Short mmCIF file of C-alpha atoms in Angstrom, two decimals:
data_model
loop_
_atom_site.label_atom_id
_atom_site.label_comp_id
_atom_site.label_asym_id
_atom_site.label_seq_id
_atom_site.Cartn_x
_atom_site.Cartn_y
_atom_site.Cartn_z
CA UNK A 15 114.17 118.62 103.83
CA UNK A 16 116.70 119.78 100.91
CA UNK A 17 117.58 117.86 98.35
CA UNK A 18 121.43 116.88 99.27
CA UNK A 19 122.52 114.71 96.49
CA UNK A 20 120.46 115.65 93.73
CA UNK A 21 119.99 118.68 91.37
CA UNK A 22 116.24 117.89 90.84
CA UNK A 23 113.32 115.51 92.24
CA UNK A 24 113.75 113.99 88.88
CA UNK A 25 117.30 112.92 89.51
CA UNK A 26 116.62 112.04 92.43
CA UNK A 27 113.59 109.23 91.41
CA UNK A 28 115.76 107.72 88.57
CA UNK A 29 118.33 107.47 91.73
CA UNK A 30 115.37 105.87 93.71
CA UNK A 31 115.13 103.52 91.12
CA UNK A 32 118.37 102.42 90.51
CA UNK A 33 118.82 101.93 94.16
CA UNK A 34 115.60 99.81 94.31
CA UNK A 35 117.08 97.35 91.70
CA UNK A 36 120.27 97.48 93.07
CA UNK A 37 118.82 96.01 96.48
CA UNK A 38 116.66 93.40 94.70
CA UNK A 39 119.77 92.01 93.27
CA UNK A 40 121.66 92.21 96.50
CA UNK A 41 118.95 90.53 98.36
CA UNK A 42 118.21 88.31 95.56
CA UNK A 43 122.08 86.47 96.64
CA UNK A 44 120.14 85.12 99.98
CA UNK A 45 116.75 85.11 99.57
CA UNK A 46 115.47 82.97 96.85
CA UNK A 47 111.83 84.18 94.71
CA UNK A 48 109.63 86.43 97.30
CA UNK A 49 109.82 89.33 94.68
CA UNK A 50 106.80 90.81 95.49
CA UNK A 51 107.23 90.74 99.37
CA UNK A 52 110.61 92.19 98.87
CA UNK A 53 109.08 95.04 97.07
CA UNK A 54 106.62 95.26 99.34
CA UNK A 55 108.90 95.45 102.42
CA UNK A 56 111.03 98.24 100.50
CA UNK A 57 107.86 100.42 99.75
CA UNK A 58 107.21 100.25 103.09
CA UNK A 59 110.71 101.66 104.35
CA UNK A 60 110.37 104.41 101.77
CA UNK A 61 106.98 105.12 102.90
CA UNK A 62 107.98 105.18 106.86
CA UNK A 63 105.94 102.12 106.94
CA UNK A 64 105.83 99.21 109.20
CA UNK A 65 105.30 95.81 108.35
CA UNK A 66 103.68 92.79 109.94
CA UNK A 67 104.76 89.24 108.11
CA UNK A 68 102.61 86.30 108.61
CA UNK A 69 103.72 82.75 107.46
CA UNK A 70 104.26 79.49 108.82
CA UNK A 71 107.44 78.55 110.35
CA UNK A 72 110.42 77.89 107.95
CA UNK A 73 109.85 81.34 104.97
CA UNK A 74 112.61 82.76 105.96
CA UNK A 75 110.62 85.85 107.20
CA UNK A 76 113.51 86.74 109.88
CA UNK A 77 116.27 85.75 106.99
CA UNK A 78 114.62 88.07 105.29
CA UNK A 79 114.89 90.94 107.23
CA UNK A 80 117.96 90.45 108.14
CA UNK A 81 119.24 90.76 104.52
CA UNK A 82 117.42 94.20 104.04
CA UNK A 83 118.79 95.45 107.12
CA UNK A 84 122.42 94.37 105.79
CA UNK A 85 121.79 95.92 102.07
CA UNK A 86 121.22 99.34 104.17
CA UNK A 87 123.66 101.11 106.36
CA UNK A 88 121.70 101.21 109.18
CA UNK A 89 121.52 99.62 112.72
CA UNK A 90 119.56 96.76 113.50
CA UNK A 91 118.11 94.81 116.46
CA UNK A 92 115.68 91.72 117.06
CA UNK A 93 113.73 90.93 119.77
CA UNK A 94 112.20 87.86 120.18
CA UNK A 95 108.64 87.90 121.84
CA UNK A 96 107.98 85.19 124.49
CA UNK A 97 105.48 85.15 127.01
CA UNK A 98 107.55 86.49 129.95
CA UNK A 99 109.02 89.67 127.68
CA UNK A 100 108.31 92.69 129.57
CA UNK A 101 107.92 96.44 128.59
CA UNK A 102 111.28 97.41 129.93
CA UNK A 103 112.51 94.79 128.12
CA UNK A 104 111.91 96.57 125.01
CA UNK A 105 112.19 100.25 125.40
CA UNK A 106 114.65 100.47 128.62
CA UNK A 107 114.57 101.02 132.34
CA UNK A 108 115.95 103.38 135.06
CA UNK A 109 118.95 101.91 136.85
CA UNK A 110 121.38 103.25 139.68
CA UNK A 111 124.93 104.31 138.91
CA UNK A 112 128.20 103.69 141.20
CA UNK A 113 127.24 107.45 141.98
CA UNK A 114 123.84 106.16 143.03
CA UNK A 115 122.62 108.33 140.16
CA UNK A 116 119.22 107.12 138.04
CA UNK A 117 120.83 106.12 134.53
CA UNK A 118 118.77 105.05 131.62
CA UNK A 119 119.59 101.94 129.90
CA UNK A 120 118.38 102.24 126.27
CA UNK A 121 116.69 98.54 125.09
CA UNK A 122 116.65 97.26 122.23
CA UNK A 123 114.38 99.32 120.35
CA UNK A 124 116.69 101.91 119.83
CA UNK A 125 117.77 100.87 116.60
CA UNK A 126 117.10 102.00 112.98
CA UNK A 127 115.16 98.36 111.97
CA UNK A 128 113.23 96.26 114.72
CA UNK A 129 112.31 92.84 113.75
CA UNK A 130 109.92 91.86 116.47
CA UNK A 131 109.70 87.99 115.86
CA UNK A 132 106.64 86.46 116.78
CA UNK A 133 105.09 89.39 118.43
CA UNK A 134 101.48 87.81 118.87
CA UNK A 135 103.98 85.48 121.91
CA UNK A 136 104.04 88.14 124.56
CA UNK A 137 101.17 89.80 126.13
CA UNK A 138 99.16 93.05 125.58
CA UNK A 139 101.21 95.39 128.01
CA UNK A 140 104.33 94.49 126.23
CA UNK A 141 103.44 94.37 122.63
CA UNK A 142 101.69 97.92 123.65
CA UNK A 143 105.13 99.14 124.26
CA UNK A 144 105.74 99.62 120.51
CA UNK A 145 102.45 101.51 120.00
CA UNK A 146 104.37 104.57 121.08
CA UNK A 147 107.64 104.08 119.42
CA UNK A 148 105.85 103.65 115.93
CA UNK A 149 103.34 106.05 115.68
CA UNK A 150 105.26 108.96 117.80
CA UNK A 151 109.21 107.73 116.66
CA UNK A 152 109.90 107.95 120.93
CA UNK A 153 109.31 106.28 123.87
CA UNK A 154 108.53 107.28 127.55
CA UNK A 155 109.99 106.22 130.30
CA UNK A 156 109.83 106.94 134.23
CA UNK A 157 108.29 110.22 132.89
CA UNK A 158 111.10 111.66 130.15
CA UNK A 159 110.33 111.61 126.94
CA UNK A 160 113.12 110.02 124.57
CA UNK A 161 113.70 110.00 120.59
CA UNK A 162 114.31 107.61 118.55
CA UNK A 163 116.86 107.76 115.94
CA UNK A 164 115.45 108.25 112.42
CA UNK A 165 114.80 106.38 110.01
CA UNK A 166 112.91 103.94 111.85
CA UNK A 167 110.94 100.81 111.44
CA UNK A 168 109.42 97.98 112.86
CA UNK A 169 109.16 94.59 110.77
CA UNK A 170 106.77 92.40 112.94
CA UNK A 171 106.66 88.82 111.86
CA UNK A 172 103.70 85.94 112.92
CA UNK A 173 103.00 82.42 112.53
CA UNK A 174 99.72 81.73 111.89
CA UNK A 175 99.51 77.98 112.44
CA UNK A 176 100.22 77.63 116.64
CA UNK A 177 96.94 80.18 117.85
CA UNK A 178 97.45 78.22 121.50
CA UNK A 179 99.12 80.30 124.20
CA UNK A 180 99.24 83.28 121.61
CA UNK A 181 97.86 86.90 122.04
CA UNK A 182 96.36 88.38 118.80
CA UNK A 183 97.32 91.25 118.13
CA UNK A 184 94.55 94.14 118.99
CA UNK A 185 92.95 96.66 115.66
CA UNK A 186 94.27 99.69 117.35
CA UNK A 187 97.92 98.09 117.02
CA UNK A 188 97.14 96.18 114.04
CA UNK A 189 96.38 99.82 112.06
CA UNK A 190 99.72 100.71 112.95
CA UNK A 191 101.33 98.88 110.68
CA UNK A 192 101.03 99.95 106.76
CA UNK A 193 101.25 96.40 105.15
CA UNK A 194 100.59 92.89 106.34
CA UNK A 195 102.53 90.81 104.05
CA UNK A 196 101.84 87.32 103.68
CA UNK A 197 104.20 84.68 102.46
CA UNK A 198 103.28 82.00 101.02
CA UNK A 199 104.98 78.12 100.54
CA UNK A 200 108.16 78.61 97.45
CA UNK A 201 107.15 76.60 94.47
CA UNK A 202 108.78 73.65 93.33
CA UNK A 203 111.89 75.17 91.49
CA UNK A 204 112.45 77.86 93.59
CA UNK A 205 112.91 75.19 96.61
CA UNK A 206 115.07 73.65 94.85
CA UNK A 207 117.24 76.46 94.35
CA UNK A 208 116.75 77.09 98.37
CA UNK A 209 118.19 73.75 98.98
CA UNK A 210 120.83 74.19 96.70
CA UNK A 211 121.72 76.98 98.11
CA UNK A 212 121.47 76.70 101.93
CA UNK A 213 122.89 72.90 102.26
CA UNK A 214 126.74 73.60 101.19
CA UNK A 215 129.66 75.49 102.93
CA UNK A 216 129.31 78.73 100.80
CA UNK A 217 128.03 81.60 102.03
CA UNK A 218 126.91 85.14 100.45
CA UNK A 219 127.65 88.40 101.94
CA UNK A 220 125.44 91.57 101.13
CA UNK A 221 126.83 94.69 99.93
CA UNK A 222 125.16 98.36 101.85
CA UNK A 223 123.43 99.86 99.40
CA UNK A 224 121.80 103.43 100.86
CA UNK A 225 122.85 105.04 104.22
CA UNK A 226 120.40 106.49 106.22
CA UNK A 227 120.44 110.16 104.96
CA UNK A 228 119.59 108.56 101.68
CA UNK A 229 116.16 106.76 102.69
CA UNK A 230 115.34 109.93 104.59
CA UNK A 231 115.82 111.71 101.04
CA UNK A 232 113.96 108.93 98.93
CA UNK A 233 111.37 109.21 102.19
CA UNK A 234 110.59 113.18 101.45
CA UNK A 235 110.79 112.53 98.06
CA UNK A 236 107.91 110.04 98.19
CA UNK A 237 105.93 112.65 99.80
CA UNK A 238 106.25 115.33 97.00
CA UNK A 239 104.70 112.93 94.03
CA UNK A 240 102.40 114.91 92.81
CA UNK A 241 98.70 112.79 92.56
CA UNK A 242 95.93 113.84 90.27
CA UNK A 243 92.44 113.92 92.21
CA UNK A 244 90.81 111.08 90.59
CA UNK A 245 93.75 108.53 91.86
CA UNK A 246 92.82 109.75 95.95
CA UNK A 247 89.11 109.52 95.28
CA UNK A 248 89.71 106.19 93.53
CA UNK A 249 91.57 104.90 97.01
CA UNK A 250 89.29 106.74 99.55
CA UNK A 251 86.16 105.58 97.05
CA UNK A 252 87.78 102.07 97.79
CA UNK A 253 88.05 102.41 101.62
CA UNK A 254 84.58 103.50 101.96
CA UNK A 255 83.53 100.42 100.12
CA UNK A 256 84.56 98.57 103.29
CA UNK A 257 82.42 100.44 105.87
CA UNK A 258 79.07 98.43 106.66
CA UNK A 259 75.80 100.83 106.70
CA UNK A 260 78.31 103.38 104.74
CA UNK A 261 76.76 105.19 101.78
CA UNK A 262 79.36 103.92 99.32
CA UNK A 263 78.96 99.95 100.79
CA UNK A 264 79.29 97.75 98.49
CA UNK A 265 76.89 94.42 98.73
CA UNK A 266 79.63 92.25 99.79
CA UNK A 267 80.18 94.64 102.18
CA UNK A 268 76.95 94.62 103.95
CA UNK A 269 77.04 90.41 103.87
CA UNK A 270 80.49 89.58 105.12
CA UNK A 271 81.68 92.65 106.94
CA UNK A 272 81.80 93.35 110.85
CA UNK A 273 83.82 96.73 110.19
CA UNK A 274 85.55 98.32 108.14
CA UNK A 275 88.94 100.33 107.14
CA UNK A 276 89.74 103.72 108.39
CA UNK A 277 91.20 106.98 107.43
CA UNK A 278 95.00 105.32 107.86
CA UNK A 279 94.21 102.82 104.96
CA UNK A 280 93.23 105.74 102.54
CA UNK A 281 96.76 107.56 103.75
CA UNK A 282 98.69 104.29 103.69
CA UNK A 283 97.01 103.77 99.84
CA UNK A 284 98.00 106.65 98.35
CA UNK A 285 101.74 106.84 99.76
CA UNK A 286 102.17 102.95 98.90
CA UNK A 287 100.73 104.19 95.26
CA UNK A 288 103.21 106.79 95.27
CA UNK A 289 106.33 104.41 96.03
CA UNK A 290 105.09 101.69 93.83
CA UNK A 291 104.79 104.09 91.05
CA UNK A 292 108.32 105.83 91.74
CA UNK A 293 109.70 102.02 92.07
CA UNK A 294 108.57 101.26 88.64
CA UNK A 295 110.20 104.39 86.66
CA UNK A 296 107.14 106.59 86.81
CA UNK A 297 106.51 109.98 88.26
CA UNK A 298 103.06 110.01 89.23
CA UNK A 299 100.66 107.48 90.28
CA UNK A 300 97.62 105.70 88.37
CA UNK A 301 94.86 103.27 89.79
CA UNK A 302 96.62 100.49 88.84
CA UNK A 303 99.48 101.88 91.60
CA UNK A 304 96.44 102.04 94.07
CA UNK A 305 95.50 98.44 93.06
CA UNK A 306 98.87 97.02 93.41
CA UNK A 307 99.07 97.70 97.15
CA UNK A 308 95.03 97.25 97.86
CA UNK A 309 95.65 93.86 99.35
CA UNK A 310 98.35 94.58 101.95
CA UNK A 311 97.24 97.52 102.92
CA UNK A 312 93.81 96.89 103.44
CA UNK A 313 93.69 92.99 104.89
CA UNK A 314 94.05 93.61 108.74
CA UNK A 315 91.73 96.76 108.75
CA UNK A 316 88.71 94.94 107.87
CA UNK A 317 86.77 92.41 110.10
CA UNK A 318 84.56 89.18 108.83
CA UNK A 319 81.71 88.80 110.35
CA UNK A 320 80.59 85.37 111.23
CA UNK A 321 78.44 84.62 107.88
CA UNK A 322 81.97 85.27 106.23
CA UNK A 323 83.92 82.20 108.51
CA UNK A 324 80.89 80.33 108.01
CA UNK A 325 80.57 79.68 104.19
CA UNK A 326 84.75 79.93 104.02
CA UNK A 327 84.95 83.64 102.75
CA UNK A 328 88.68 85.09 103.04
CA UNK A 329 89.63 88.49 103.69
CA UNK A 330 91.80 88.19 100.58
CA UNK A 331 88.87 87.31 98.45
CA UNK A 332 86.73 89.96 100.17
CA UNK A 333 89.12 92.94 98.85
CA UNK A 334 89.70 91.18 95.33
CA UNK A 335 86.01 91.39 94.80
CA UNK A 336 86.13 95.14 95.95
CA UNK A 337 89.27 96.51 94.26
#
């Protein structure tokens, strides 16, 4: 894709930049602290990402999205997962006209942002009917093939308290998604700014920062940041470091590991590295870009085995000892 707007890829990262801080201060109005999960969210979107939030109830994980998708030109839709959400539901159905011609009805995930909310509610067959439309941007239906509208992204959320009646999520979907972000409990002073904020009459509108075209540009331009060899054998080096009965293991590996990450967490490194790096005013990536995004990329493509639940190990603590 050509650059549009901008003379150089240069320009067009100090734009990327300014944008970037220009949406942390928009969604900075409504959502109180969660800077790193907001950054996090954004790399994802300029990566052609998907994210999966997990936090207990009351984070303001939906809030959240729903600010990002305001700050951005671009259409948005939620879906709320329950147990008796079907397929069709989600991606459309077939119906009969007054011309008793087949129609399609286009669901709800023909929109620009998806926030699935609670997706691990509803069963396999229906949370299967977003494998297609994130990895292949379309969706199938009664045979015919249809296309999503670009850019597109799903922001899952998931409480991880109420496990009772749920439906984890399988690995094969669980890959699909670049990050998993989790959010944790607002310390003292920022909930007090929350209730300061959210318990009077006054409410804050968000301005649209970037149309589509431009997250489509700042998407390409992601892709062209040029990486020196020793930052993609740094995050592959790191990857293999997960695989038990791998040549690179490490030790902690081999003790608390059922499997390990694949080829998409080495992919999903490097262009997270690449945003993060572009995000903070620099043209090129460094390990410490790599390191930055280690955590959410790489916590739900690694499995504990049971020696790990057993003495209280955490994924999280797993990866810190690794990266």
């Amino acid at each position: 894709m050509n650059l549009v707007k901008y003379n150089s890829d240069v320009e067009a990262a100090e734009a990327m930049t300014q944008a970037y801080q220009k949406l942390r201060t928009e969604i900075g109005q409504v959502i109180v602290g969660q800077d790193n999960v907001v950054k996090l969210l954004l790399t994802a979107i300029f990566c052609q990402g998907h994210c999966l939030l997990v936090g207990v109830p009351g984070l303001a994980k939906t809030l959240l999205i729903q600010t990002i998708a305001s700050s951005m030109d671009l259409s948005f839709n939620r879906i709320q997962f329950t147990p008796d959400l079907m397929p069709s539901d989600i991606v459309g159905s077939e119906t009969l006209d007054q011309q008793r011609n087949f129609k399609f009805l286009k669901g709800p995930v023909f929109a620009n942002i998806i926030l699935a909310d609670e997706i691990n509610r509803t069963p396999p067959k229906t949370q299967s009917a977003l494998l297609e439309a994130m990895q292949e941007y379309s969706v199938t239906v009664a045979g015919q093939r249809h296309d999503l509208q670009r850019p597109f992204f799903v922001l899952a959320t998931q409480n991880p308290i109420e496990q009772e009646g749920t439906y984890p999520l399988p690995e094969a979907q669980l890959d699909r998604f670049m990050f998993m972000i989790s959010l944790d409990y607002p310390s003292y002073a920022e909930e007090v700014s929350i209730v300061k904020a959210t318990t009077t009459d006054e409410r804050h509108s968000v301005q649209e920062i970037l149309s589509g075209q431009d997250i489509q540009e700042f998407q390409h331009l992601v892709r062209r940041v040029p990486v020196t060899d020793n930052v993609i054998e740094y995050a592959v080096k790191l990857v293999q470091k997960t695989r038990p009965n791998t040549e690179l293991a490490a030790a902690d590996t081999a003790n608390y590991l059922e499997w390990g990450a694949g080829p998409r967490a080495s992919q999903a490194l490097i262009l997270a590295a690449k945003c993060n790096a572009l995000l903070s005013g620099k043209y090129s990536p460094d390990i410490e870009d790599v390191q930055a995004v280690a955590l959410p990329v790489l916590r739900h493509r690694i499995v504990r085995n049971f020696k790990a639940e057993a003495e209280g190990i955490s994924v999280d603590n797993l990866i810190g000892r690794l990266v």
